[in-house]
Amino acid sequence: MSLRFRFPRRFAAALLLLLAGFAGGWVSATVFADSISITRLVPVIGPGLVANQETPPSLRQQFRVFWEVWNLVEAEFYQRDRINHTRMIRGAITGMLASLDDPYTVYQEPELASQTNEHMQGRMGGIGTYLRITDGRAFLYKPIKGAPADTAGLRQDDEIVAIDGEPVAPMIAGLDINEAAVKVAAKIRGQAGTQVRLTIRRQPGDQVFDITLTRADIVVPGVEAQLVDGGIAYIRIIEFKANTVPEFDQALRELLPQAPNGIVLDLRNNPGGFLDQARAVLGRFYNGVALYEQNSKGEITEIRTVGGDIRAFDVPVVVLVNGGSASASEIVAGALRDSRPNVTLIGEKTFGKGSVQNIYHLSDGSSARITFAHWLTPARTEIDKVGITPQYVIPYAEDPETQTLCVGDRQPPPGATTCADNQLFYAIRLLRTGEAPPSMPAAAR
């Protein structure tokens, strides 16, 4: 290296050292005039400084205050054992989505996201029962027929006192019912073939006993079907899950060869589910527009039905709906009403969820559901926050004069062979005889 290049480099190095010393003194004197404690330095040079560089330039100023607070917690918060970075991050994400004031744009932590995904796939590893959380206690609710809980003799309303020796009450203390259900379900579920030991308390008499169950691959049914009074096909779609269409097709294959006089499609208390499943169910009844999707720019996209190898295009249909019919079930009810002349809706006004969410699975197993559009029926009528009012508004009642065949898992009262369900009764009568249900006063609508 020649001499003329050495001197400028040495001079530059000396100048940098001088400037660094001056900058250090200035920071000490200006920012930390009262103390030179390293903890006071953290909010200025903590991880937020680096993280902020990863933030899009247009948002760095807004994010700066977030990292300032993060670093202050790191430096100052006195209960060190309560600092949990994962909880802090998840709480921030939850708060961020909650600020959008959209109940369907939500964050799910990994345990809940996993359970939701298993549920929507229609199968899971477990003992085959739903849960009910009441007053800080966990109870079995609706054991699935033929699943391990059912075959072992467990009953609805049996209390789960402990799981593998761990008491349930302290496990879920302070949690809301949804968080508690997630916690208990996570302990009970597991890979098929593994075992779980439950301590059960049964009424009457507070009988307490232990029982060991072998988990199985549980298929959660999404469709119930049978032939009822007067040659009417009854099909109930419980939820639009990944296995709904195959089960629906199987129901049609069994019922249509019996030449039913009509179909009662029961969507009561169906909370919705996958849009592709709803489109395919509609494709069994007609070929055409299933719905319109309107995005944030006001652009409207036509979405059509998805056909299959089995059809019920000409069979009269009555759709039963109520306030628990939401989302995809409202899409199906509205589309059938708008697109099929021989379709009648009976029941109560639906919930009114006409928005659509994309589900994003995140790197830690959690998920984010983001509303990106809302739906219109084929007649371009709104659903969101409006709902669908059936042609015949009939509030549900177990009127002794409206007895019909018990459907699904419903059992008749002692000594009886039928069940009272006025909405189903009027649906069957309309299809069988053409007699319209009684009209309701305007106030009931």
mmCIF file of C-alpha atoms in Angstrom, residues 128-134 137-144 149 153-161 198-207 209:
data_model
loop_
_atom_site.group_PDB
_atom_site.id
_atom_site.type_symbol
_atom_site.label_atom_id
_atom_site.label_comp_id
_atom_site.label_asym_id
_atom_site.label_seq_id
_atom_site.Cartn_x
_atom_site.Cartn_y
_atom_site.Cartn_z
ATOM 1 C CA GLY A 128 -65.720 -38.798 21.376
ATOM 2 C CA THR A 129 -67.676 -36.336 23.484
ATOM 3 C CA TYR A 130 -68.477 -32.662 23.603
ATOM 4 C CA LEU A 131 -67.818 -30.669 26.772
ATOM 5 C CA ARG A 132 -69.922 -28.361 28.926
ATOM 6 C CA ILE A 133 -68.250 -25.907 31.303
ATOM 7 C CA THR A 134 -70.403 -24.668 34.200
ATOM 8 C CA ARG A 137 -66.424 -27.465 36.416
ATOM 9 C CA ALA A 138 -66.257 -29.658 33.299
ATOM 10 C CA PHE A 139 -69.009 -32.057 32.255
ATOM 11 C CA LEU A 140 -69.509 -34.494 29.410
ATOM 12 C CA TYR A 141 -72.052 -33.301 26.874
ATOM 13 C CA LYS A 142 -73.490 -35.502 24.132
ATOM 14 C CA PRO A 143 -71.098 -38.477 23.940
ATOM 15 C CA ILE A 144 -70.893 -39.575 20.310
ATOM 16 C CA ALA A 149 -66.722 -42.486 25.955
ATOM 17 C CA GLY A 153 -70.639 -46.271 29.646
ATOM 18 C CA LEU A 154 -69.958 -42.593 30.291
ATOM 19 C CA ARG A 155 -73.077 -40.443 30.280
ATOM 20 C CA GLN A 156 -74.114 -36.920 29.542
ATOM 21 C CA ASP A 157 -73.591 -34.666 32.602
ATOM 22 C CA ASP A 158 -70.905 -36.891 34.125
ATOM 23 C CA GLU A 159 -68.426 -34.482 35.709
ATOM 24 C CA ILE A 160 -64.734 -34.767 34.789
ATOM 25 C CA VAL A 161 -62.983 -34.278 38.137
ATOM 26 C CA LEU A 198 -60.479 -39.769 33.796
ATOM 27 C CA THR A 199 -61.807 -39.341 37.315
ATOM 28 C CA ILE A 200 -65.586 -39.080 37.016
ATOM 29 C CA ARG A 201 -68.225 -37.857 39.457
ATOM 30 C CA ARG A 202 -71.753 -39.060 38.691
ATOM 31 C CA GLN A 203 -75.083 -37.963 40.075
ATOM 32 C CA PRO A 204 -77.112 -38.877 41.982
ATOM 33 C CA GLY A 205 -75.047 -39.806 44.991
ATOM 34 C CA ASP A 206 -71.735 -38.164 44.071
ATOM 35 C CA GLN A 207 -70.295 -41.491 42.982
ATOM 36 C CA PHE A 209 -64.624 -43.493 40.011
#
